[in-house]
Structure formats: C-alpha cells, structure tokens
XYZ file of C-alpha atoms in Angstrom:
690
model
C -195.886 -234.262 101.853
C -192.831 -236.265 100.810
C -190.917 -235.009 97.765
C -191.127 -237.339 94.782
C -187.472 -237.885 94.026
C -185.585 -240.984 92.947
C -181.960 -241.359 94.042
C -182.245 -244.980 92.891
C -181.973 -243.740 89.299
C -178.251 -243.380 89.956
C -176.348 -246.662 89.685
C -175.054 -248.219 92.953
C -171.451 -247.401 92.095
C -172.359 -243.715 91.985
C -174.509 -243.834 95.126
C -172.373 -245.775 97.585
C -168.773 -246.146 98.654
C -167.358 -249.481 99.754
C -167.504 -250.013 103.497
C -164.169 -251.850 103.782
C -162.238 -249.281 101.784
C -163.893 -246.520 103.811
C -162.607 -248.216 106.989
C -159.109 -248.122 105.512
C -159.624 -244.456 104.656
C -160.191 -243.803 108.358
C -157.028 -245.730 109.204
C -155.213 -243.532 106.693
C -156.441 -240.424 108.520
C -155.067 -241.843 111.770
C -151.776 -242.597 110.023
C -151.672 -238.996 108.782
C -151.483 -237.884 112.423
C -148.362 -240.019 112.859
C -146.963 -238.244 109.794
C -147.781 -234.754 111.115
C -144.529 -232.992 112.130
C -146.546 -230.383 113.989
C -147.581 -232.847 116.698
C -145.451 -233.688 119.751
C -143.187 -236.630 118.976
C -144.682 -239.227 121.309
C -148.173 -238.277 120.129
C -147.078 -239.225 116.625
C -145.723 -242.520 117.939
C -149.049 -243.100 119.717
C -151.018 -242.655 116.502
C -148.741 -245.126 114.740
C -149.501 -247.670 117.481
C -153.238 -246.952 117.152
C -153.034 -247.382 113.386
C -151.371 -250.771 113.859
C -154.078 -251.934 116.263
C -156.839 -250.701 113.964
C -155.375 -252.615 111.041
C -155.077 -255.775 113.143
C -158.800 -255.599 113.900
C -159.611 -254.917 110.255
C -157.894 -258.130 109.176
C -159.319 -260.147 112.074
C -162.909 -259.121 111.353
C -163.442 -257.673 107.900
C -160.811 -259.371 105.739
C -161.470 -262.724 107.392
C -165.143 -262.421 106.497
C -164.364 -261.701 102.860
C -161.973 -264.651 102.652
C -164.650 -266.914 104.129
C -167.044 -265.721 101.426
C -164.467 -266.459 98.747
C -163.850 -269.935 100.125
C -167.592 -270.622 100.241
C -168.050 -269.405 96.674
C -170.282 -266.507 97.690
C -170.543 -264.103 94.794
C -173.046 -261.610 96.181
C -172.134 -257.978 95.641
C -172.091 -255.164 98.192
C -174.452 -252.186 97.761
C -171.927 -250.397 95.533
C -171.478 -253.517 93.387
C -168.169 -255.089 94.480
C -167.801 -258.867 94.820
C -165.804 -260.399 97.697
C -162.909 -261.103 95.315
C -162.842 -257.533 94.031
C -162.834 -256.216 97.583
C -159.935 -258.472 98.610
C -157.867 -257.233 95.660
C -158.696 -253.580 96.398
C -157.882 -254.032 100.087
C -154.525 -255.637 99.313
C -153.559 -252.736 97.045
C -154.649 -250.157 99.601
C -152.930 -251.832 102.575
C -149.638 -252.176 100.697
C -149.762 -248.469 99.930
C -150.420 -247.730 103.609
C -147.578 -250.077 104.611
C -145.127 -248.094 102.525
C -146.244 -244.951 104.368
C -145.840 -246.717 107.729
C -142.312 -247.815 106.853
C -141.402 -244.334 105.704
C -142.719 -242.524 108.771
C -141.301 -245.025 111.263
C -137.888 -245.651 109.700
C -137.166 -242.267 108.135
C -138.914 -239.854 110.495
C -139.913 -241.137 113.919
C -136.891 -243.312 114.673
C -134.349 -240.528 113.917
C -136.493 -237.986 115.790
C -136.710 -240.253 118.818
C -132.955 -240.708 118.653
C -132.440 -236.932 118.787
C -134.838 -236.705 121.729
C -132.848 -239.289 123.701
C -135.049 -242.304 122.997
C -133.103 -244.716 120.842
C -134.490 -247.996 119.547
C -131.300 -249.911 118.798
C -130.498 -253.350 117.461
C -128.418 -256.037 119.167
C -125.550 -255.180 116.833
C -125.527 -251.586 118.115
C -124.802 -252.379 121.774
C -121.302 -252.869 123.171
C -119.903 -255.949 124.858
C -120.622 -254.737 128.388
C -124.262 -254.080 127.522
C -124.538 -257.422 125.733
C -123.293 -259.122 128.860
C -126.006 -257.396 130.908
C -128.678 -258.289 128.350
C -127.465 -261.886 128.258
C -127.754 -262.130 132.020
C -131.280 -260.789 131.793
C -132.039 -263.277 129.037
C -130.866 -266.251 131.095
C -132.605 -265.093 134.278
C -135.924 -263.773 132.969
C -136.513 -264.788 129.350
C -134.956 -268.185 128.694
C -137.054 -270.007 131.343
C -140.341 -269.034 129.613
C -139.296 -269.818 126.030
C -140.353 -273.008 124.268
C -138.555 -273.773 120.988
C -140.713 -275.884 118.663
C -139.026 -277.742 115.833
C -140.697 -279.115 112.706
C -139.702 -282.630 111.631
C -141.431 -285.976 111.043
C -142.005 -286.326 114.785
C -143.050 -282.709 115.372
C -145.802 -281.233 113.187
C -145.873 -277.527 112.410
C -146.924 -275.793 115.636
C -150.052 -273.720 116.053
C -149.134 -270.030 115.799
C -151.489 -267.904 117.887
C -153.011 -264.777 116.427
C -151.011 -261.545 116.718
C -148.176 -263.216 118.622
C -144.618 -262.194 117.755
C -142.463 -265.149 116.683
C -139.031 -266.057 115.400
C -138.673 -268.424 112.460
C -135.293 -270.152 112.631
C -133.569 -272.449 110.157
C -131.100 -274.656 112.045
C -128.579 -277.164 110.689
C -127.297 -280.310 112.324
C -123.480 -280.141 111.871
C -123.222 -283.931 112.069
C -125.785 -284.816 109.387
C -126.099 -281.552 107.516
C -129.924 -281.782 107.813
C -131.682 -278.410 107.964
C -134.802 -277.991 110.076
C -137.335 -275.248 110.679
C -138.058 -274.147 114.244
C -140.395 -271.582 115.717
C -139.863 -269.606 118.926
C -142.798 -267.635 120.298
C -142.052 -264.391 122.098
C -144.249 -264.660 125.216
C -146.733 -261.760 125.191
C -146.102 -260.941 128.860
C -142.495 -260.008 128.083
C -141.790 -256.305 127.468
C -141.588 -255.415 123.773
C -138.386 -253.447 124.403
C -135.612 -254.043 126.933
C -134.266 -250.833 128.440
C -130.511 -250.397 128.676
C -128.817 -248.986 131.755
C -128.584 -245.460 130.384
C -132.402 -245.263 130.257
C -132.251 -243.878 126.725
C -131.756 -246.945 124.552
C -134.179 -249.806 123.993
C -133.523 -253.144 122.303
C -136.443 -255.115 120.804
C -136.907 -258.270 122.854
C -137.088 -260.490 119.750
C -133.577 -259.391 118.806
C -132.262 -260.354 122.237
C -133.888 -263.777 121.867
C -132.505 -264.135 118.345
C -128.994 -263.435 119.634
C -129.332 -266.392 122.004
C -130.841 -269.006 119.709
C -127.719 -271.109 120.247
C -128.866 -271.506 123.852
C -132.245 -272.763 122.686
C -130.717 -275.101 120.079
C -127.406 -276.213 121.612
C -124.998 -277.928 119.254
C -126.913 -276.762 116.174
C -125.858 -274.174 113.611
C -128.241 -271.219 113.319
C -128.539 -270.689 109.563
C -131.095 -267.856 109.546
C -133.686 -266.320 111.835
C -136.511 -263.919 111.107
C -139.397 -262.355 113.030
C -142.943 -262.966 111.827
C -146.516 -262.519 112.967
C -149.783 -264.197 111.974
C -153.257 -262.645 112.077
C -156.191 -265.024 112.401
C -159.942 -264.791 111.916
C -161.508 -263.449 115.127
C -165.047 -263.081 113.798
C -166.392 -266.215 115.458
C -170.092 -265.907 116.240
C -172.202 -267.872 118.681
C -175.395 -269.519 117.488
C -177.619 -268.258 120.297
C -180.696 -270.149 119.151
C -178.779 -273.362 119.790
C -177.134 -272.263 123.032
C -178.901 -273.189 126.240
C -176.262 -271.358 128.290
C -175.051 -268.179 126.598
C -172.126 -267.714 128.989
C -170.871 -271.231 128.254
C -171.410 -270.647 124.535
C -169.317 -267.462 124.592
C -166.538 -269.268 126.446
C -166.615 -271.894 123.692
C -166.348 -269.135 121.086
C -163.296 -267.708 122.841
C -161.677 -271.126 122.865
C -162.376 -271.551 119.155
C -160.988 -268.082 118.473
C -157.786 -268.941 120.318
C -157.284 -272.353 118.795
C -159.163 -272.863 115.555
C -159.322 -269.651 113.579
C -157.915 -269.554 110.070
C -154.863 -267.392 109.282
C -155.633 -264.334 107.143
C -152.344 -262.387 107.162
C -148.620 -263.101 107.521
C -146.285 -260.237 108.452
C -142.559 -260.623 107.826
C -139.593 -258.308 107.538
C -137.552 -257.698 104.435
C -134.694 -259.955 105.529
C -136.698 -263.185 105.530
C -135.285 -265.740 103.097
C -137.402 -267.221 100.337
C -136.995 -270.628 102.006
C -138.476 -269.534 105.333
C -141.209 -267.491 103.686
C -142.298 -270.353 101.436
C -142.396 -272.752 104.369
C -144.566 -270.421 106.429
C -146.943 -269.825 103.531
C -147.249 -273.552 102.888
C -147.842 -274.546 106.501
C -150.252 -271.681 107.175
C -152.021 -272.249 103.829
C -151.625 -268.626 102.812
C -151.124 -267.096 99.379
C -148.702 -264.420 98.259
C -151.457 -261.812 98.536
C -151.683 -262.564 102.281
C -148.013 -261.757 102.989
C -147.064 -258.218 104.016
C -143.424 -257.181 104.231
C -142.293 -254.398 106.531
C -139.062 -252.449 106.434
C -139.272 -251.609 110.125
C -140.388 -253.434 113.222
C -143.184 -255.978 113.082
C -146.118 -255.200 115.394
C -145.940 -251.470 115.960
C -148.664 -251.727 118.601
C -145.684 -252.554 120.829
C -144.775 -248.870 120.626
C -147.227 -248.209 123.477
C -144.372 -248.916 125.901
C -142.404 -246.090 124.272
C -145.458 -243.809 124.383
C -145.731 -244.553 128.110
C -142.281 -243.164 128.911
C -142.193 -240.276 131.363
C -141.421 -237.595 128.793
C -144.058 -234.856 129.168
C -141.947 -232.625 126.942
C -142.768 -234.929 124.019
C -146.520 -235.155 124.641
C -149.636 -233.001 124.559
C -150.262 -231.115 127.761
C -152.551 -233.435 129.729
C -156.169 -232.380 130.128
C -157.812 -232.762 133.520
C -161.598 -232.957 133.085
C -163.663 -230.432 135.000
C -166.698 -231.125 137.133
C -169.849 -230.029 135.339
C -170.733 -226.702 137.035
C -174.194 -227.825 138.216
C -172.565 -230.826 139.901
C -169.828 -228.808 141.532
C -170.171 -228.262 145.278
C -167.052 -226.787 146.817
C -167.473 -228.147 150.346
C -168.888 -231.638 149.787
C -170.192 -234.007 147.170
C -173.463 -232.627 145.784
C -176.779 -234.433 146.106
C -177.171 -235.455 142.463
C -180.813 -236.419 142.928
C -181.642 -232.957 144.231
C -179.769 -231.407 141.304
C -181.675 -233.527 138.784
C -185.034 -232.684 140.319
C -184.201 -229.089 139.397
C -183.445 -229.967 135.777
C -181.503 -232.201 133.418
C -177.708 -232.210 133.293
C -175.706 -232.810 130.123
C -172.120 -234.024 130.475
C -169.581 -233.978 127.651
C -166.586 -236.255 128.165
C -163.620 -235.966 128.369
C -164.150 -232.242 128.864
C -166.565 -232.909 131.756
C -165.409 -235.378 134.379
C -166.806 -238.916 134.179
C -165.956 -239.649 137.807
C -167.831 -236.655 139.274
C -170.880 -237.219 137.079
C -171.672 -240.762 135.926
C -169.595 -242.619 138.529
C -170.882 -240.287 141.247
C -174.463 -240.865 140.069
C -174.200 -244.649 140.415
C -172.051 -244.385 143.547
C -174.559 -242.153 145.339
C -177.364 -244.517 144.382
C -175.472 -247.473 145.832
C -175.105 -245.737 149.222
C -178.493 -244.012 149.402
C -180.929 -245.966 151.650
C -183.861 -244.456 149.741
C -182.758 -246.086 146.480
C -184.674 -249.295 145.869
C -183.230 -250.475 142.567
C -180.421 -249.880 140.072
C -180.591 -251.247 136.538
C -177.662 -250.810 134.167
C -176.409 -252.009 130.804
C -172.700 -252.846 130.556
C -171.136 -253.225 127.113
C -167.467 -252.547 127.861
C -165.916 -251.445 131.120
C -162.479 -251.200 132.690
C -160.487 -253.709 134.706
C -160.984 -251.746 137.929
C -164.415 -250.207 137.506
C -165.860 -247.998 140.275
C -169.290 -248.559 138.726
C -168.983 -252.334 139.045
C -167.883 -251.911 142.650
C -170.871 -249.645 143.292
C -173.283 -252.200 141.824
C -171.786 -254.918 144.008
C -172.053 -252.691 147.109
C -175.675 -251.881 146.271
C -176.558 -255.568 145.929
C -174.813 -256.411 149.183
C -176.850 -253.647 150.853
C -180.045 -255.387 149.771
C -181.008 -253.212 146.825
C -182.519 -254.707 143.686
C -179.628 -254.538 141.207
C -179.846 -255.672 137.603
C -176.862 -255.679 135.244
C -177.303 -256.333 131.555
C -173.842 -257.631 130.639
C -173.287 -257.909 126.893
C -171.152 -261.017 126.571
C -170.856 -260.598 122.802
C -168.930 -257.282 122.904
C -166.126 -258.302 120.562
C -162.665 -258.626 122.170
C -164.190 -257.860 125.591
C -165.976 -261.182 125.971
C -163.558 -262.602 128.550
C -163.585 -259.442 130.673
C -167.380 -259.354 130.604
C -167.607 -263.022 131.610
C -165.371 -262.253 134.598
C -167.517 -259.269 135.603
C -170.724 -261.243 135.135
C -169.549 -263.906 137.544
C -168.345 -261.375 140.119
C -171.676 -259.549 139.959
C -173.658 -262.776 140.297
C -171.641 -263.820 143.341
C -172.530 -260.492 144.975
C -176.245 -261.039 144.424
C -176.704 -258.878 141.320
C -179.292 -260.144 138.850
C -177.164 -260.615 135.737
C -178.835 -261.036 132.358
C -177.386 -261.226 128.872
C -180.042 -259.464 126.823
C -182.284 -260.536 123.972
C -181.607 -263.596 121.837
C -180.286 -262.572 118.437
C -179.492 -258.971 119.403
C -176.476 -257.278 120.940
C -177.368 -254.784 123.642
C -175.381 -251.692 122.743
C -177.528 -249.079 124.519
C -175.753 -247.118 127.274
C -178.385 -246.749 129.979
C -178.742 -246.664 133.740
C -182.014 -246.460 135.694
C -182.277 -245.691 139.404
C -185.542 -246.132 141.315
C -185.841 -244.105 144.530
C -188.522 -243.803 147.222
C -189.240 -240.151 148.017
C -191.838 -238.239 149.992
C -193.971 -237.698 146.898
C -193.715 -241.368 145.910
C -191.457 -243.405 143.651
C -189.202 -241.350 141.370
C -186.906 -242.607 138.612
C -183.565 -241.117 137.670
C -181.670 -242.036 134.523
C -178.453 -241.757 132.597
C -178.396 -242.258 128.832
C -175.093 -241.926 127.030
C -173.171 -242.426 123.840
C -170.176 -244.154 125.436
C -169.379 -247.142 127.583
C -169.346 -247.079 131.365
C -165.570 -247.134 131.280
C -163.497 -244.557 133.186
C -160.398 -245.310 131.099
C -161.958 -244.594 127.722
C -163.908 -241.661 129.203
C -160.577 -239.813 129.364
C -159.868 -240.465 125.680
C -163.249 -240.830 123.957
C -165.497 -237.875 123.245
C -168.969 -238.821 124.493
C -172.217 -237.336 125.750
C -174.449 -238.277 128.655
C -177.835 -237.064 129.862
C -178.618 -237.238 133.581
C -182.342 -236.740 134.088
C -185.330 -237.198 136.352
C -187.725 -236.922 133.407
C -190.755 -239.118 134.177
C -191.332 -240.272 130.585
C -187.690 -241.217 130.032
C -187.653 -243.109 133.315
C -190.801 -244.966 132.279
C -189.286 -245.753 128.892
C -186.168 -247.176 130.499
C -188.323 -249.275 132.810
C -190.013 -250.756 129.751
C -186.674 -251.217 127.993
C -185.104 -253.084 130.913
C -188.218 -255.254 131.174
C -187.696 -256.110 127.516
C -184.058 -256.971 128.174
C -184.610 -259.008 131.318
C -187.925 -260.700 130.627
C -190.318 -261.539 127.836
C -191.764 -258.534 126.068
C -192.862 -257.301 122.669
C -192.733 -253.645 123.629
C -193.242 -251.639 120.434
C -193.867 -248.084 121.606
C -191.884 -245.716 123.795
C -192.868 -242.294 125.059
C -189.695 -240.364 124.241
C -186.803 -242.706 123.545
C -186.006 -243.983 120.066
C -185.191 -247.661 120.499
C -183.672 -250.067 117.968
C -184.708 -252.344 116.469
C -188.229 -251.098 117.250
C -188.714 -247.438 116.408
C -185.335 -245.864 115.753
C -184.977 -246.586 112.028
C -188.511 -245.473 111.191
C -188.357 -242.246 113.219
C -184.968 -241.106 111.879
C -186.181 -241.847 108.339
C -189.330 -239.793 109.008
C -187.295 -236.869 110.343
C -185.029 -236.885 107.281
C -188.002 -236.847 104.910
C -189.746 -234.207 107.034
C -186.823 -231.882 106.433
C -186.884 -232.769 102.734
C -190.450 -231.466 102.610
C -189.513 -228.075 104.121
C -188.291 -225.005 102.299
C -185.707 -224.385 105.019
C -184.894 -228.000 105.808
C -181.542 -228.686 107.465
C -180.024 -231.873 108.849
C -176.850 -232.156 110.910
C -175.644 -235.588 111.996
C -172.530 -236.457 114.003
C -171.781 -240.166 113.733
C -169.076 -242.776 113.992
C -170.265 -244.567 110.865
C -172.795 -244.123 108.058
C -173.340 -247.261 105.997
C -177.064 -248.041 105.854
C -178.232 -247.837 102.194
C -181.804 -246.829 103.060
C -180.640 -243.985 105.291
C -178.149 -242.878 102.658
C -180.880 -242.845 99.996
C -183.142 -240.813 102.312
C -180.348 -238.246 102.751
C -179.911 -238.141 98.972
C -183.636 -237.533 98.659
C -183.411 -234.665 101.129
C -180.475 -233.167 99.243
C -182.354 -233.329 95.951
C -185.198 -231.425 97.632
C -182.776 -228.642 98.564
C -182.189 -229.664 102.191
C -178.829 -228.653 103.602
C -177.164 -231.770 105.038
C -174.006 -231.591 107.152
C -172.468 -234.899 108.186
C -169.621 -235.252 110.681
C -168.556 -238.882 110.326
C -165.457 -240.040 112.161
C -164.999 -243.426 110.515
C -166.862 -245.352 107.810
C -168.935 -243.293 105.382
C -170.532 -245.008 102.380
C -172.356 -241.878 101.146
C -170.972 -239.876 98.226
C -171.385 -236.140 98.834
C -171.417 -233.452 96.167
C -172.501 -235.671 93.253
C -174.403 -233.423 90.786
C -178.095 -234.211 90.810
C -177.724 -236.675 93.677
C -176.057 -235.072 96.681
C -175.255 -231.465 95.753
C -176.277 -230.173 99.188
C -174.495 -232.763 101.322
C -171.150 -232.077 102.983
C -169.183 -234.766 104.798
C -166.284 -234.116 107.144
C -164.302 -236.166 109.646
C -162.517 -234.880 112.744
C -159.555 -236.991 113.892
C -157.256 -235.912 116.722
C -156.159 -236.456 120.314
C -159.648 -237.538 121.463
C -161.646 -240.209 119.683
C -164.873 -238.654 118.412
C -167.498 -241.110 119.648
C -170.763 -239.263 120.313
C -173.729 -239.531 117.971
C -175.838 -236.373 117.681
C -178.903 -235.948 115.455
C -180.252 -232.445 114.739
C -183.221 -231.774 112.451
C -184.961 -228.440 111.763
C -184.176 -224.791 111.259
C -183.684 -221.630 113.238
C -187.195 -220.400 112.423
C -189.065 -223.672 112.964
C -186.907 -224.951 115.805
C -184.916 -228.134 116.008
C -185.350 -231.702 117.162
C -182.285 -233.092 118.940
C -181.366 -236.669 119.813
C -178.198 -238.373 120.952
C -177.329 -241.897 121.987
C -175.570 -245.129 121.150
C -176.645 -245.772 117.539
C -174.823 -245.162 114.286
C -176.624 -245.345 110.944
C -175.512 -248.854 110.076
C -177.691 -251.915 109.424
C -176.364 -253.645 112.529
C -177.215 -250.692 114.797
C -180.658 -250.159 113.339
C -181.741 -253.785 112.937
C -179.582 -256.161 114.988
C -178.784 -254.286 118.184
C -180.657 -252.823 121.104
C -179.888 -249.109 120.887
C -181.365 -246.029 122.532
C -181.453 -242.377 121.519
C -182.768 -239.767 123.936
C -184.394 -236.494 122.909
C -183.017 -233.264 124.349
C -185.332 -230.277 124.681
C -183.961 -228.056 127.447
C -182.734 -224.890 125.659
C -179.594 -224.716 127.802
C -178.679 -228.265 126.827
C -179.572 -227.936 123.149
C -177.386 -224.822 123.062
C -174.475 -227.011 124.169
C -175.268 -229.541 121.434
C -175.308 -226.682 118.911
C -171.967 -225.521 120.270
C -170.422 -228.979 119.842
C -171.738 -229.316 116.295
C -170.687 -225.841 115.222
C -167.152 -226.263 116.587
C -166.851 -229.523 114.637
C -168.180 -227.857 111.482
C -165.748 -224.938 111.880
C -162.644 -227.069 112.440
C -159.846 -226.515 109.933
C -156.993 -228.129 111.884
C -158.177 -231.698 112.509
C -160.902 -231.922 109.854
C -160.954 -233.846 106.585
C -163.509 -233.533 103.788
C -164.943 -236.288 101.610
C -165.221 -235.557 97.887
C -167.703 -236.940 95.338
C -165.070 -239.277 93.911
C -164.746 -240.948 97.313
C -161.381 -239.546 98.416
C -160.682 -237.686 101.638
C -158.628 -234.490 101.652
C -157.321 -232.447 104.564
C -159.137 -229.143 105.000
C -156.768 -226.213 104.612
C -155.995 -224.414 107.869
C -157.033 -220.761 107.739
C -158.679 -219.804 111.053
C -156.881 -222.411 113.151
C -159.985 -223.969 114.758
C -158.994 -227.199 116.494
C -162.131 -228.961 117.785
C -160.464 -230.580 120.771
C -158.483 -227.539 121.816
C -161.501 -225.249 121.384
C -163.747 -227.494 123.487
C -161.057 -227.640 126.179
C -161.059 -223.837 126.203
C -164.856 -223.723 126.395
C -164.868 -226.213 129.283
C -162.378 -224.031 131.134
C -164.488 -220.933 130.515
C -167.561 -222.741 131.781
C -165.796 -223.869 134.958
C -164.772 -220.253 135.645
C -168.332 -219.014 135.160
C -167.469 -217.194 131.948
C -170.204 -219.037 130.019
C-alpha cells in the first residue's frame, strides 16, 4: 500500500534546485581539484583543462538555449520557478565568480609551480634575441603560410568568427592617411597551442608569436594594438527528423549550420583589450556586456592538454593498468568467452577491469567464430581507431549478419559517427539510425551463435560507450551474460530499433521510454511502504521532478535514501518534513564516475539491483532508448554492494549537498579515496585475495 504523503505541499523553490546552476556546481567541484595542492601538479593542470572544456559545452548548449528563449519571449518557469532571464543573470554571476577562481589558480598557483618544476609558460617578451630569431624562423616556415588576415572596411565586412577558435583582434593604422582599421587573424586550430623552446622547458603561446609578427601580415601598416579573443556559439542545433527523409544527410546539414550559422553566446577577452576593440567586437557579434568574460590569464585553457601530455611522470598520478577480470584470465591463451558465460554471468568494472580483454575480446571472438551467425550492436560514441568497429567490419566481410545501430545525434560526435556509419555500410554491415524522435543511448551488444543444443544468445549490457579511450578514464559497468531472457529481450529491442515495432513488454530489461520510468517509480514507492525501506542510487544526473517527488515521498515515509550523484542534482536533501532521510554526495576524482546503479530493498528482505545507461532525467526516461539490466547472481551483487559502499564511505573525493543547495567538501577522517580503494580491491582480486 502506498503511503499517503504530499511532497507537493512544499513550494517548488523548496523542492527543486535549478538544473543549470547545479551543472555549474559540478564544474566548481572539478575546479576544486585544480585548486588542490595535494594532487600532482600536472593532474591539477589537467582538471583546469577539463573545467574549461566543460564550461565551453555549458555555454554552447545550456546558455544558448536560455538566450534563445529570451529572444523568443518565452517566459515559462523551470520546476523550481526561475524564468529564462533569472537563470541567465544567476549564471553570469556564478561564472564570473568561477572565473576569478580560475585566474587565481592559474596565474598565482599553477604557473609558478610549473616554473619551479621546469615547465615555464613564457611570453614573447621573456625570450632572448637568439630564441626570438629561432621562433621567427619557425613562424615564417610553418605558421605564416597558413594565416589569413581579414580586415574590416567598406569593402570587407566583419568576418565570420568560428566557435571556440582562438583569434587576434588587431587595430592597424595607415601611416599615409592616418585611417585606423580593425583586422582579425585566426589562429589555425591545427597549430600547437604552445611552441617549445630549444631547452625543452619553456613554452611560448602561439598567439603571442603571431602577434609579434603582425607587421609581416600587415606590411607598411602601424600596429596600434592587438588582443586575443575567443567566441562561443550556439551548438544546440537539432534536426527535425519528421521532416528528414535521409537522417544522415539531415545531420550533415545540422553540422554545417552549427559551423556557419550559430549565434554567438559568449566573448572571451583578456584584461589588456582596449575599450575600442571590445566595443567593436560586441557590436559586430551583437553581444551585450553580460556576454563578455575577461580573463587575467590565458584564453582557452583547454589548450593546457599539450602541457598535461608532457613526459613528466613525476608530476602525474601513477598510471593504472587495468587487470583482466579473473574469470576471463587464461594464462596460456585467450579464454573461450562463450564457454565462460555458459558457466555464469561476468561483471566487469572499468577502468579497474580491462575493457580490451572483456568487451573488445567478446566482440572480437564473435567476429572470428564460425559458429556465430549474427552480431547486433548499438554505437553511441566510439574512438577514432576502434577495435570493435574493426571486428564488426571483419564479421560482415566473413558473411555474418551484422547490424550496427549508429546514433548520429550523439552531440559533438556526429561527424565521427557519420564516418563510421559509411565505413560500416561499405563493409556490408546493416547500419540503422534508430527510432524517429528518440536518441538511442542504450549500450548493448547481442551475439547469436549456433551450438549443439541449438541457437544461443550472448549479450553485453553496459553503462558506458564502446570506446577504449574513455574506458581507461570513465568508471563504468558491464554485464556479459548468456541469460536466455536477457538475450530474448535484446532481440526484441534490436527489432524495435531496426524495424517497425510497438514492443511494450520485456522479460527482464527495463527499457525507456517503455517501462523504465514506471518500474523505477514503483520500486521507490515499494520501499516507501516498507518499515525497513532503503534506496541507494548511483547516477550521473538527477533532474526528473516526478522521480524527485517519489524520493521525497519515500523519505517522508521513513525510507533511508542514499544518492551518489556525480553531476546535476535538482533534489534538495535534508529539508525538514520533506527530505530528512535523504543524503546526497558526489565523488569527483581521477576517474569520471559514469556508472548508474539502482539498489532497492534491505538486508532482511533482499535487494533488487539494476544498472545501465539511464540517468533520472526527463530526456533519459522519455526521449531516449535506454536499457537497465537486473543483476541477481550473489557474487555479482556483492560487487555492486562493494562499489556502492566504497562510494558512500569516501571522505577524500566526496562532496555533500546541503538543504540550502550548496555543496561542501566532506572532511577527511578515515582517508577513504574511492578510486584508490577500488584500484586496491582490483589488485587483490587479481591476486586471488578476494
């Protein structure tokens, strides 16, 4: 019987936190890692680069959407009651506060620390004449030929400035007429962000080398001023699938529009830019003062990845080499994964367990096995040199039935996915793009094999992309199984994705947008009806109002709710009378927490476990194809418990969300570091100590 409780009696401002500000809170937690003096120096630099990239995406997607709403006169409020205008103002205030922290950590802490460690980012003015001569030669040989100065005058309109490109704004004066003109020089993105000097210790920003040679680009003119700047444009361009006869062509059109037609949403400048140059840029880009962000350090700190990539192991975390999951570990030769799975399910936990010796080996063995009849796989994001793609191509060339669901609408990976789709099609793979109106976000692979007993299906269901690069950095789970019901469910799911189907029921899997929302809601309310109800959820994001209200209802019934939410969280924990029994924490560190785990039940009654691709957000529950798999094997559920309990015990990487909506770092007492502890556990498991 459901408890009769009413979280809706609390006003929206008390019940929900703003999604956009919660995103910025996550960025702030990443920035805090760059500020942490206890981390190796280049790890801190890495987190500053990650922060910069995260903020770029935030402006491209979220801020651009709000500005479009403002321009269209949309006044609708978010669940917590903020209008688009109020959100834009709050975001501006928050980002400027974060920018001051970025300037402080980069200029006052990281740059001097790098200098002491023998990595010096120096300006043109700090190099001697001999070094300037060498840099000038490099400029003339390698840089000057690819530069295109663009002036602005009655015959030359203001040039299009591509999103996230680094540029120089120059004011030049004709000494004969005294006329001043504006000119823009784009720094080609294929150039290195920093030019290394001969000593191997000092690095000069490439824009400064170009700026020192503007007289070569504008011969006979006086260079009055020059300043770096960068523009961020709207990247949230959607395709109208109902009107697109050819989805691949439609996505290519979207990419073209993103490159050429998107509106500017942010202008980044440094503190030296003159009022004249700044006003001109604002006027030509049609931006307001609120859209201009001034930095005291370098513009575009994502360029610091080249510094992070230096061969300085003394300034980095000790690298972790993933282990082969013990049941997949054969000392003499590659194990027969199908034989292993017939003996029981295998759970892999990346990056602690190797992706290459589990998931890649699973698909690779299927491609070579003459008994395998078909391989069906969903591909959301993958790497530039993917062994899985190569395996699918080999399988198709060997005459197997191979189906690849390539999600063309995976934002910022559209072009890569178009390239893979065409390569797969040329090899004879049946390439499909999913269901109209829905993104396919599920991470699934189905293998059909002829065996002595008949046809048997093997499956992989995961929380992460089939991407070996991110598998070394993202924390994810995968289930390898020969379970008949799961195999049948995946058969039905792929038939839905590749053909026409109104499949509404699945045997074991929870599938969005069909059954996932309803079943998770039922499980939450089931726990609310129990005396010993407990709920533990590990998510990337929690933003769905109905799910949040159900968790409030459970809390009011006395259910213990533990939430481990890496990123966006719109739930307010610890509000008296609303969410007294809800705790929210976030773990942020060297690996990106990416798995989604759902645990319902108690020690006495037992637990229900699920994991998969879905977060509790409206888009995941209603507008994407997602899949969660149940886990029932006691050995595997024990590992899920282990992962959850380590996360809940962390007091090194963990942050806690308070009822007022602010995150605070959990005080370190026991020294439990989730990532380090799980590395230790993986090592113990590989040595047979667990």
